[in-house]
Tab-separated table of C-alpha atoms in Angstrom:
chain	number	residue	atom	x	y	z
A	78	MET	CA	0.003	-0.291	-0.208
A	79	LYS	CA	2.771	2.444	0.776
A	80	LEU	CA	4.440	1.656	-2.801
A	81	ALA	CA	1.281	2.358	-4.245
A	82	GLY	CA	0.914	5.552	-2.229
A	83	LYS	CA	4.791	6.571	-3.561
A	84	ASN	CA	4.229	5.296	-7.008
A	85	ILE	CA	0.880	7.754	-7.557
A	86	ALA	CA	2.813	10.393	-5.924
A	87	ARG	CA	5.708	10.345	-8.100
A	88	SER	CA	2.899	10.115	-10.871
A	89	GLU	CA	1.430	13.105	-10.063
A	90	ILE	CA	4.552	15.148	-9.393
A	91	MET	CA	5.901	13.952	-12.965
A	92	LEU	CA	2.716	15.331	-14.731
A	93	HIS	CA	2.880	18.562	-12.502
A	94	ALA	CA	6.198	19.075	-14.004
A	95	ILE	CA	5.442	18.205	-17.186
A	96	PHE	CA	2.843	20.893	-17.501
A	97	TRP	CA	4.994	23.475	-16.264
A	98	LEU	CA	8.155	22.845	-18.518
A	99	SER	CA	5.548	22.581	-21.570
A	100	TRP	CA	4.620	25.994	-20.439
A	101	VAL	CA	8.048	27.534	-19.782
A	102	VAL	CA	9.118	25.934	-23.350
A	103	SER	CA	5.813	26.781	-25.500
A	104	PHE	CA	5.687	30.039	-24.382
A	105	THR	CA	9.007	30.836	-25.124
A	106	LEU	CA	8.863	29.804	-28.481
A	107	ILE	CA	5.777	32.212	-28.941
A	108	GLN	CA	6.904	34.859	-27.691
A	109	SER	CA	10.582	34.886	-29.491
A	110	LEU	CA	9.613	33.403	-32.975
A	111	GLY	CA	10.811	36.132	-35.593
A	112	PHE	CA	13.318	36.935	-33.430
A	113	GLY	CA	17.316	36.052	-32.622
A	114	VAL	CA	18.646	34.017	-30.100
A	115	ASP	CA	18.749	36.654	-27.615
A	116	GLU	CA	15.419	37.060	-27.859
A	117	TYR	CA	14.722	33.494	-26.793
A	118	PHE	CA	17.404	33.567	-24.287
A	119	ILE	CA	15.465	36.737	-22.216
A	120	TRP	CA	11.998	34.620	-22.211
A	121	PHE	CA	13.630	31.777	-21.204
A	122	MET	CA	14.664	34.206	-18.522
A	123	TYR	CA	11.601	34.890	-17.768
A	124	TYR	CA	9.650	32.189	-17.094
A	125	ILE	CA	12.004	30.251	-15.665
A	126	VAL	CA	12.643	33.684	-12.915
A	127	THR	CA	8.607	33.780	-12.815
A	128	LEU	CA	7.636	30.144	-12.868
A	129	PRO	CA	7.558	29.706	-8.989
A	130	VAL	CA	5.479	32.995	-8.621
A	131	PHE	CA	2.800	31.833	-11.435
A	132	MET	CA	3.257	27.901	-10.053
A	133	VAL	CA	2.388	29.613	-5.881
A	134	HIS	CA	-0.335	31.444	-7.196
A	135	THR	CA	-2.262	29.099	-9.574
A	136	TYR	CA	-1.955	26.391	-6.810
A	137	LEU	CA	-3.371	28.597	-3.865
A	138	ILE	CA	-6.218	28.992	-6.068
A	139	ALA	CA	-6.566	25.558	-7.765
A	140	TYR	CA	-6.216	23.926	-3.993
A	141	LEU	CA	-6.716	26.224	-1.554
A	142	LEU	CA	-9.171	28.928	-2.322
A	143	ILE	CA	-11.838	27.536	-4.689
A	144	PRO	CA	-12.158	24.286	-2.283
A	145	GLN	CA	-12.222	26.148	0.735
A	146	THR	CA	-14.785	29.238	-0.854
A	147	PHE	CA	-16.254	28.283	-3.952
A	148	PHE	CA	-17.044	24.678	-3.420
A	149	ARG	CA	-18.507	25.910	0.022
A	150	GLY	CA	-21.249	28.432	-1.380
A	151	SER	CA	-18.885	31.717	-0.156
A	152	TYR	CA	-18.751	33.312	-3.068
A	153	PHE	CA	-18.150	36.730	-2.353
A	154	LEU	CA	-14.767	35.719	0.015
A	155	PHE	CA	-13.770	33.659	-3.376
A	156	VAL	CA	-14.527	36.650	-5.479
A	157	PHE	CA	-12.656	38.957	-2.996
A	158	ALA	CA	-10.016	36.641	-2.317
A	159	LEU	CA	-9.411	36.233	-5.905
A	160	PHE	CA	-8.793	39.849	-6.475
A	161	VAL	CA	-6.434	39.648	-3.825
A	162	PHE	CA	-4.218	37.431	-5.192
A	163	LEU	CA	-4.201	39.243	-8.439
A	164	ILE	CA	-3.033	42.620	-7.245
A	165	VAL	CA	-0.154	40.646	-4.908
A	166	PHE	CA	1.408	38.105	-7.435
A	167	SER	CA	0.894	40.873	-10.630
A	168	ILE	CA	2.839	43.043	-8.274
A	169	ILE	CA	5.536	40.104	-7.374
A	170	GLU	CA	5.618	39.143	-11.409
A	171	LEU	CA	5.775	43.272	-12.397
A	172	VAL	CA	8.815	43.744	-10.089
A	173	ILE	CA	10.639	40.333	-10.574
A	174	SER	CA	10.574	40.600	-14.736
A	175	ASN	CA	11.516	44.316	-14.478
A	176	GLU	CA	14.483	44.114	-11.745
A	177	LEU	CA	15.530	40.488	-12.370
A	178	ILE	CA	15.307	39.951	-16.215
A	179	PHE	CA	14.655	43.142	-17.940
A	180	LYS	CA	17.276	45.938	-16.479
A	181	PRO	CA	20.093	43.264	-16.660
A	182	PHE	CA	19.293	41.615	-19.656
A	183	ASP	CA	17.521	43.973	-22.132
A	184	SER	CA	16.737	47.399	-21.326
A	185	SER	CA	14.217	48.156	-24.342
A	186	LYS	CA	12.166	45.760	-22.095
A	187	VAL	CA	12.138	48.058	-18.974
A	188	PHE	CA	9.236	49.391	-17.756
A	189	ALA	CA	8.787	53.219	-17.126
A	190	PRO	CA	9.474	54.437	-13.498
A	191	ASN	CA	5.393	54.499	-12.824
A	192	TYR	CA	4.825	51.278	-13.815
A	193	LEU	CA	3.540	49.871	-10.246
A	194	ASN	CA	-0.324	51.826	-11.211
A	195	ILE	CA	-3.223	49.926	-10.441
A	196	LYS	CA	-4.016	50.303	-14.576
A	197	ASN	CA	-1.089	48.379	-14.828
A	198	ILE	CA	-0.908	45.912	-12.094
A	199	ILE	CA	-5.083	44.932	-12.952
A	200	ILE	CA	-3.909	44.840	-16.772
A	201	SER	CA	-1.115	42.315	-16.265
A	202	GLY	CA	-2.700	40.340	-13.200
A	203	ILE	CA	-5.978	39.669	-15.634
A	204	GLY	CA	-3.381	38.744	-18.314
A	205	ASN	CA	-1.424	36.192	-16.227
A	206	HIS	CA	-4.692	34.258	-15.375
A	207	TYR	CA	-4.255	32.614	-18.444
A	208	ILE	CA	-2.206	29.876	-16.808
A	209	ILE	CA	-4.679	29.254	-14.124
A	210	LEU	CA	-7.350	28.583	-16.483
A	211	VAL	CA	-5.630	26.713	-18.657
A	212	PHE	CA	-4.464	24.981	-15.284
A	213	LEU	CA	-8.001	24.746	-13.554
A	214	ALA	CA	-8.991	23.536	-16.801
A	215	ILE	CA	-7.029	20.543	-17.319
A	216	LYS	CA	-7.513	19.631	-13.844
A	217	ALA	CA	-11.483	19.587	-13.699
A	218	GLY	CA	-11.028	17.561	-17.434
A	219	ARG	CA	-8.535	14.729	-15.513
A	220	SER	CA	-10.878	14.853	-12.221
A	221	TRP	CA	-13.856	14.468	-14.492
A	222	TYR	CA	-11.818	10.993	-16.394
A	223	THR	CA	-10.648	9.945	-13.105
A	224	SER	CA	-14.629	9.951	-11.545
A	225	LYS	CA	-15.618	8.685	-14.926
A	226	THR	CA	-13.111	5.859	-14.747
A	227	LYS	CA	-13.626	4.898	-11.565
A	228	GLN	CA	-17.295	4.630	-11.662
A	229	GLU	CA	-17.090	2.424	-14.647
A	230	ASP	CA	-14.455	0.493	-12.480
A	231	LEU	CA	-17.017	0.328	-9.506
A	232	MET	CA	-20.013	-1.031	-12.120
A	233	GLN	CA	-17.465	-3.237	-13.569
A	234	SER	CA	-16.363	-4.510	-9.956
A	235	ASN	CA	-20.689	-4.524	-9.189
A	236	MET	CA	-21.293	-6.318	-12.164
A	237	GLU	CA	-18.402	-9.083	-11.415
A	238	THR	CA	-19.687	-9.608	-7.878
A	239	GLU	CA	-23.364	-10.441	-8.936
A	240	LEU	CA	-22.250	-12.743	-11.466
A	241	GLU	CA	-19.982	-14.588	-8.974
A	242	ILE	CA	-22.933	-14.539	-7.101
A	243	TYR	CA	-25.277	-15.941	-9.534
A	244	ARG	CA	-22.857	-18.479	-10.304
A	245	TYR	CA	-22.549	-19.669	-6.635
A	246	GLN	CA	-26.017	-19.721	-5.746
A	247	LEU	CA	-26.637	-21.282	-9.363
A	248	GLN	CA	-24.806	-24.519	-7.665
A	249	PRO	CA	-26.861	-25.221	-4.865
A	250	ILE	CA	-30.096	-24.489	-6.939
A	251	LEU	CA	-29.279	-26.838	-9.253
A	252	ILE	CA	-28.017	-29.562	-6.553
A	253	LEU	CA	-30.863	-29.312	-4.831
A	254	SER	CA	-33.862	-30.029	-7.713
A	255	LEU	CA	-31.639	-32.934	-8.662
A	256	MET	CA	-31.852	-34.216	-5.132
A	257	GLU	CA	-35.346	-33.586	-5.066
A	258	GLU	CA	-35.888	-35.325	-8.000
A	259	LEU	CA	-33.587	-38.270	-6.603
A	260	GLU	CA	-35.908	-38.862	-3.865
A	261	GLU	CA	-39.488	-39.168	-6.077
A	262	ILE	CA	-37.415	-41.288	-8.177
A	263	SER	CA	-36.023	-43.170	-5.055
A	264	GLN	CA	-40.045	-43.836	-4.290
A	265	ALA	CA	-41.489	-44.100	-7.950
A	266	LYS	CA	-38.726	-46.407	-9.755
A	267	GLU	CA	-36.382	-47.790	-6.873
A	268	ALA	CA	-34.430	-50.293	-10.034
A	269	HIS	CA	-33.941	-47.200	-11.519
A	270	THR	CA	-31.679	-45.794	-8.327
A	271	PRO	CA	-28.007	-47.331	-8.399
A	272	ASN	CA	-28.252	-45.838	-12.139
A	273	MET	CA	-29.511	-42.466	-11.151
A	274	ILE	CA	-27.199	-41.739	-8.107
A	275	ILE	CA	-23.869	-42.438	-10.568
A	276	LYS	CA	-25.204	-40.096	-13.236
A	277	ILE	CA	-25.956	-37.596	-10.832
A	278	SER	CA	-22.607	-38.442	-9.173
A	279	ASN	CA	-20.757	-38.133	-12.673
A	280	PHE	CA	-22.777	-34.628	-13.641
A	281	LEU	CA	-22.055	-33.206	-10.011
A	282	ASN	CA	-18.287	-33.823	-10.751
A	283	ARG	CA	-17.607	-31.539	-13.989
A	284	PHE	CA	-20.278	-29.092	-12.818
A	285	LEU	CA	-18.586	-28.392	-9.360
A	286	TYR	CA	-15.004	-28.977	-10.547
A	287	GLU	CA	-14.328	-28.754	-13.955
A	288	GLY	CA	-16.874	-25.672	-14.734
A	289	ASP	CA	-15.234	-23.825	-12.589
A	290	ASP	CA	-13.628	-21.059	-14.214
A	291	GLU	CA	-14.812	-18.126	-15.745
A	292	LEU	CA	-15.037	-19.273	-19.491
A	293	ILE	CA	-14.896	-23.026	-20.186
A	294	PRO	CA	-14.428	-25.234	-23.788
A	295	LEU	CA	-17.645	-25.265	-25.134
A	296	GLN	CA	-17.362	-29.289	-25.945
A	297	LEU	CA	-17.225	-29.544	-21.580
A	298	GLU	CA	-20.180	-27.021	-21.777
A	299	ILE	CA	-21.897	-30.081	-23.979
A	300	LYS	CA	-20.548	-32.233	-21.616
A	301	ILE	CA	-22.135	-31.032	-18.924
A	302	ILE	CA	-25.687	-30.443	-20.649
A	303	GLU	CA	-25.455	-34.434	-22.276
A	304	GLU	CA	-25.086	-35.767	-18.539
A	305	PHE	CA	-27.802	-33.126	-16.840
A	306	LEU	CA	-30.521	-34.542	-20.013
A	307	GLU	CA	-29.583	-38.288	-19.527
A	308	ILE	CA	-29.984	-37.956	-15.679
A	309	HIS	CA	-33.379	-36.488	-16.269
A	310	LYS	CA	-34.298	-38.400	-19.366
A	311	LEU	CA	-34.188	-41.557	-16.500
A	312	GLY	CA	-35.783	-40.321	-14.325
A	313	LEU	CA	-38.746	-39.147	-16.424
A	314	GLY	CA	-38.699	-42.061	-18.886
A	315	ASP	CA	-41.277	-41.701	-21.804
A	316	ARG	CA	-42.836	-38.754	-20.621
A	317	LEU	CA	-39.582	-36.689	-22.210
A	318	ILE	CA	-38.449	-37.171	-25.371
A	319	SER	CA	-34.848	-35.527	-25.552
A	320	ASN	CA	-32.923	-34.178	-28.779
A	321	PHE	CA	-29.889	-32.997	-28.747
A	322	PHE	CA	-28.117	-31.833	-31.728
A	323	VAL	CA	-24.281	-30.411	-32.271
A	324	SER	CA	-22.582	-29.705	-35.454
A	325	GLY	CA	-19.630	-27.493	-37.073
A	326	HIS	CA	-16.436	-25.754	-35.488
A	327	LEU	CA	-16.493	-26.415	-31.606
A	328	LYS	CA	-13.382	-27.043	-30.644
A	329	SER	CA	-11.564	-23.414	-30.876
A	330	TYR	CA	-14.890	-22.047	-28.638
A	331	LEU	CA	-14.492	-20.812	-24.899
A	332	VAL	CA	-18.293	-19.940	-23.084
A	333	PRO	CA	-19.295	-18.998	-19.460
A	334	PRO	CA	-20.181	-22.124	-17.902
A	335	PHE	CA	-24.103	-23.633	-17.780
A	336	LEU	CA	-25.441	-20.942	-19.850
A	337	LEU	CA	-28.329	-23.239	-20.857
A	338	LEU	CA	-28.796	-24.963	-17.387
A	339	PRO	CA	-30.707	-22.625	-15.524
A	340	PHE	CA	-33.402	-22.942	-18.514
A	341	LEU	CA	-33.419	-26.480	-18.635
A	342	ASN	CA	-33.397	-26.981	-14.915
A	343	ASP	CA	-36.967	-24.938	-14.618
A	344	ALA	CA	-38.592	-26.540	-17.819
A	345	ILE	CA	-37.637	-29.944	-17.203
A	346	LYS	CA	-38.879	-29.016	-13.332
A	347	LEU	CA	-42.119	-29.360	-14.907
A	348	GLY	CA	-42.224	-32.965	-15.704
A	349	TYR	CA	-41.573	-34.331	-12.337
A	350	SER	CA	-44.440	-32.023	-11.317
A	351	CYS	CA	-47.002	-33.141	-13.701
A	352	ASN	CA	-47.822	-36.223	-15.681
A	353	GLU	CA	-47.858	-34.910	-18.988
A	354	SER	CA	-45.547	-35.676	-21.742
A	355	PHE	CA	-42.308	-32.954	-22.433
A	356	GLU	CA	-40.364	-32.921	-25.760
A	357	SER	CA	-37.427	-31.032	-25.256
A	358	THR	CA	-34.387	-30.266	-27.893
A	359	VAL	CA	-31.402	-28.857	-27.595
A	360	LEU	CA	-29.511	-27.562	-30.796
A	361	ILE	CA	-25.333	-26.463	-30.468
A	362	LYS	CA	-24.179	-25.126	-33.712
A	363	GLY	CA	-20.461	-23.507	-34.246
A	364	GLU	CA	-19.372	-21.854	-37.020
A	365	LYS	CA	-16.056	-19.892	-38.228
A	366	LYS	CA	-17.787	-16.454	-36.656
A	367	TYR	CA	-21.059	-17.819	-35.320
A	368	LEU	CA	-22.080	-19.738	-32.103
A	369	LEU	CA	-25.589	-20.930	-32.143
A	370	PHE	CA	-27.242	-22.176	-28.289
A	371	SER	CA	-30.802	-22.929	-28.763
A	372	PHE	CA	-33.086	-24.845	-26.035
A	373	SER	CA	-36.766	-25.368	-26.684
A	374	PHE	CA	-39.327	-27.150	-24.691
A	375	TRP	CA	-42.748	-28.040	-25.605
A	376	SER	CA	-45.913	-30.125	-24.728
A	377	GLU	CA	-49.169	-31.094	-25.957
A	378	LYS	CA	-51.369	-29.500	-23.384
A	379	GLN	CA	-50.308	-26.239	-21.660
A	380	PHE	CA	-48.141	-26.043	-18.932
A	381	GLY	CA	-47.944	-22.000	-18.119
A	382	LEU	CA	-43.733	-22.083	-18.187
A	383	THR	CA	-43.723	-17.953	-18.093
A	384	GLY	CA	-40.342	-17.479	-16.035
A	385	ASN	CA	-37.917	-15.187	-17.005
A	386	LYS	CA	-35.703	-14.708	-13.858
A	387	ASN	CA	-32.897	-16.284	-15.943
A	388	ALA	CA	-33.004	-14.085	-19.179
A	389	GLU	CA	-32.048	-11.124	-17.730
A	390	ILE	CA	-28.804	-12.557	-15.531
A	391	THR	CA	-28.165	-14.559	-18.473
A	392	ARG	CA	-27.702	-11.262	-20.503
A	393	LYS	CA	-25.416	-9.676	-17.927
A	394	ARG	CA	-23.430	-12.722	-18.543
A	395	LEU	CA	-23.024	-12.726	-22.481
A	396	ASN	CA	-22.647	-8.416	-22.292
A	397	TYR	CA	-19.745	-8.934	-19.640
A	398	SER	CA	-17.779	-12.041	-22.114
A	399	PHE	CA	-18.696	-11.017	-25.088
A	400	PRO	CA	-20.206	-7.049	-25.180
A	401	GLY	CA	-21.617	-5.883	-28.276
A	402	LYS	CA	-21.129	-9.903	-30.040
A	403	PHE	CA	-24.431	-11.851	-29.192
A	404	ARG	CA	-27.854	-11.960	-29.229
A	405	ILE	CA	-30.935	-13.710	-27.502
A	406	ILE	CA	-34.422	-14.973	-28.572
A	407	GLU	CA	-36.537	-15.936	-26.424
A	408	ASN	CA	-40.429	-17.084	-27.387
A	409	ILE	CA	-43.010	-18.277	-25.279
A	410	ASP	CA	-46.213	-20.046	-25.243
A	411	ASP	CA	-48.648	-21.536	-23.837
A	412	ASN	CA	-47.055	-25.009	-24.175
A	413	PHE	CA	-44.176	-23.451	-25.466
A	414	ARG	CA	-40.931	-22.194	-25.137
A	415	GLU	CA	-37.670	-21.016	-26.658
A	416	PHE	CA	-34.597	-19.707	-25.678
A	417	SER	CA	-31.648	-19.024	-28.247
A	418	ILE	CA	-28.148	-17.475	-27.456
A	419	GLU	CA	-26.280	-15.855	-30.495
A	420	LEU	CA	-22.684	-15.477	-30.213
A	421	PHE	CA	-21.081	-13.572	-32.970
A	422	HIS	CA	-16.823	-13.072	-33.181
């Protein structure tokens, strides 16, 4: 933490040093353009010698006056102090430039004997404020950019936390569903129980350990879906017709784990809660720059599957991993549901 603070402090010092060096060099060139070498020397000396005056004036306004008065609503005090600073630093700048620069090095630029009058002081002071305005503009722009970056970082962090929580919530939800269904099968079809336990054990091994990364190989995702469907095919028997189609180029794809499982789980749970027959179809198709995940579930009779609780979080997961490169298509009817994900590369 201390090292980070030192790095930040050093970067701030470097930025300020670059700003003031740029100011000295650029205005030396502007003031001397078209003249001889002596003119460059005079103006370089002027900006170097008066640099502390401009720096103190600028920092007092930027880091003391504005925060302590303007930002606190003390506008009269701000204007009064700003005027006092203008007078004081204008006098200092005029005296230093005349006595230390122009008199020793260029008598043609020496001011008239009565140069410290109110008119010259105010005009010089107002003219010198350009550097303060430039500094404040850069400071305001940098503060806005830093604030915006921090806000984006916070939103990104919140999104990552939300997705992580969802993944950890998804695991116990699916495991609980499998245990409930195993209990039903053990009571209704006792002979299928050992095989059901083996399939659930194999599935949980992949589900809990192999699919623990932010992105997993598409082939692993396909294997997890296959094992999940096999479990429910065994549990529901003839009441579930399960179609699974996979085609195309799949080896190069990485996807967020368990994209379709929440939708499959919600739909198939209906098969355990009623005596109707259902048909599910999972289609996964990969092309060079296109990947399709599609799941449909239907029955001859109405089953009232209308929930949309997983669609929004799935959209967030895809937007996090594939921003602007995906599309979700969802169709819901009384006896039909289709959920498709298209990824573009």
